[in-house]
CSV table of C-alpha atoms in Angstrom, one decimal:
chain,number,residue,atom,x,y,z
A,1,MET,CA,0.0,0.0,0.0
A,2,ALA,CA,1.3,3.4,-0.9
A,3,ASP,CA,1.7,6.1,1.7
A,4,SER,CA,-1.1,8.6,1.6
A,5,PRO,CA,-0.2,11.8,-0.2
A,6,ASP,CA,1.1,14.8,1.7
A,7,ILE,CA,-1.2,17.7,2.2
A,8,ASN,CA,-0.5,20.4,-0.3
A,9,THR,CA,-2.6,23.3,1.0
A,10,VAL,CA,-5.5,23.9,3.4
A,11,GLU,CA,-8.0,26.7,2.7
A,12,THR,CA,-11.2,27.6,4.5
A,13,GLU,CA,-13.9,29.1,2.4
A,14,ASP,CA,-17.6,29.5,2.6
A,15,ASN,CA,-18.9,26.3,4.3
A,16,TYR,CA,-15.8,24.0,3.8
A,17,THR,CA,-12.2,23.5,4.8
A,18,HIS,CA,-10.6,22.3,1.6
A,19,VAL,CA,-7.7,20.0,2.3
A,20,ARG,CA,-5.8,19.7,-1.0
A,21,PHE,CA,-3.4,16.8,-1.6
A,22,ARG,CA,-2.6,17.3,-5.3
A,23,ASP,CA,-2.7,20.2,-7.7
A,24,PRO,CA,-6.1,20.2,-9.5
A,25,ASP,CA,-4.5,21.8,-12.6
A,26,ARG,CA,-2.7,18.4,-13.3
A,27,TYR,CA,-6.0,16.7,-14.1
A,28,ASP,CA,-8.0,16.4,-17.2
A,29,GLU,CA,-11.2,15.8,-15.2
A,30,ILE,CA,-12.2,16.1,-11.6
A,31,ARG,CA,-15.2,14.4,-10.0
A,32,THR,CA,-16.9,13.9,-6.6
A,33,PRO,CA,-17.6,10.2,-6.8
A,34,ASP,CA,-20.6,8.6,-5.1
A,35,TRP,CA,-18.5,5.6,-4.0
A,36,ALA,CA,-16.3,7.9,-1.8
A,37,GLU,CA,-19.3,9.3,0.1
A,38,GLN,CA,-19.7,6.5,2.7
A,39,PRO,CA,-16.0,6.2,3.7
A,40,ALA,CA,-15.7,10.0,3.9
A,41,ARG,CA,-18.9,10.5,5.9
A,42,SER,CA,-18.0,7.7,8.3
A,43,VAL,CA,-15.0,9.8,9.4
A,44,SER,CA,-16.6,13.3,9.1
A,45,GLU,CA,-20.3,14.1,8.5
A,46,GLY,CA,-20.9,16.1,5.4
A,47,SER,CA,-17.4,15.6,4.0
A,48,GLU,CA,-16.7,15.1,0.3
A,49,VAL,CA,-13.8,13.6,-1.7
A,50,ARG,CA,-12.7,15.0,-5.0
A,51,THR,CA,-10.8,12.7,-7.5
A,52,GLY,CA,-8.9,13.6,-10.6
A,53,LYS,CA,-8.0,11.7,-13.7
A,54,LEU,CA,-4.8,12.5,-15.6
A,55,GLU,CA,-5.2,12.8,-19.4
A,56,GLY,CA,-4.6,9.4,-21.1
A,57,GLU,CA,-4.7,7.5,-17.7
A,58,ASP,CA,-7.4,5.1,-16.4
A,59,ASP,CA,-6.8,5.7,-12.7
A,60,TRP,CA,-8.4,8.3,-10.6
A,61,GLU,CA,-6.4,9.9,-7.7
A,62,ILE,CA,-7.8,11.7,-4.6
A,63,THR,CA,-7.1,15.4,-5.2
A,64,SER,CA,-8.7,16.8,-2.1
A,65,VAL,CA,-11.2,16.4,0.7
A,66,LEU,CA,-13.7,19.0,1.7
A,67,LEU,CA,-14.8,19.0,5.4
A,68,ASP,CA,-17.3,21.2,7.3
A,69,LYS,CA,-15.4,24.3,8.2
A,70,HIS,CA,-16.6,24.1,11.8
A,71,VAL,CA,-14.2,21.3,12.5
A,72,GLY,CA,-11.3,23.7,12.2
A,73,GLU,CA,-8.2,23.4,10.0
A,74,GLU,CA,-6.1,21.1,12.3
A,75,THR,CA,-8.9,18.6,12.7
A,76,ALA,CA,-9.7,18.9,9.0
A,77,LYS,CA,-6.2,17.9,8.1
A,78,ASN,CA,-6.3,14.8,10.4
A,79,GLN,CA,-9.7,13.8,9.2
A,80,ALA,CA,-8.8,14.2,5.6
A,81,ARG,CA,-5.7,11.9,6.1
A,82,GLU,CA,-8.0,9.4,7.8
A,83,ILE,CA,-10.4,9.5,4.9
A,84,VAL,CA,-7.6,9.0,2.3
A,85,ASP,CA,-6.1,6.1,4.3
A,86,LYS,CA,-9.5,4.5,4.6
A,87,ILE,CA,-10.2,4.8,0.8
A,88,GLU,CA,-6.7,3.8,-0.3
A,89,SER,CA,-6.3,0.8,2.1
């Protein structure tokens, strides 16, 4: 199993804290897949996982996790890592 990606940036805006693991500009397409909803919400209610697909590739990578901004940035980072570990394990 690969180590989970490092956190690139953390930004709080509107209703979410956006924990970004990979640069979204790298990707041809970005989605919020339904299959990621259950593992994400089992860690943090209302969270969402965004995945990106590189041009010419079949695999999707987790680009970022959005968490309710009320959890705070430090908790958001920890919960985002937990969500990624859960999905990638």
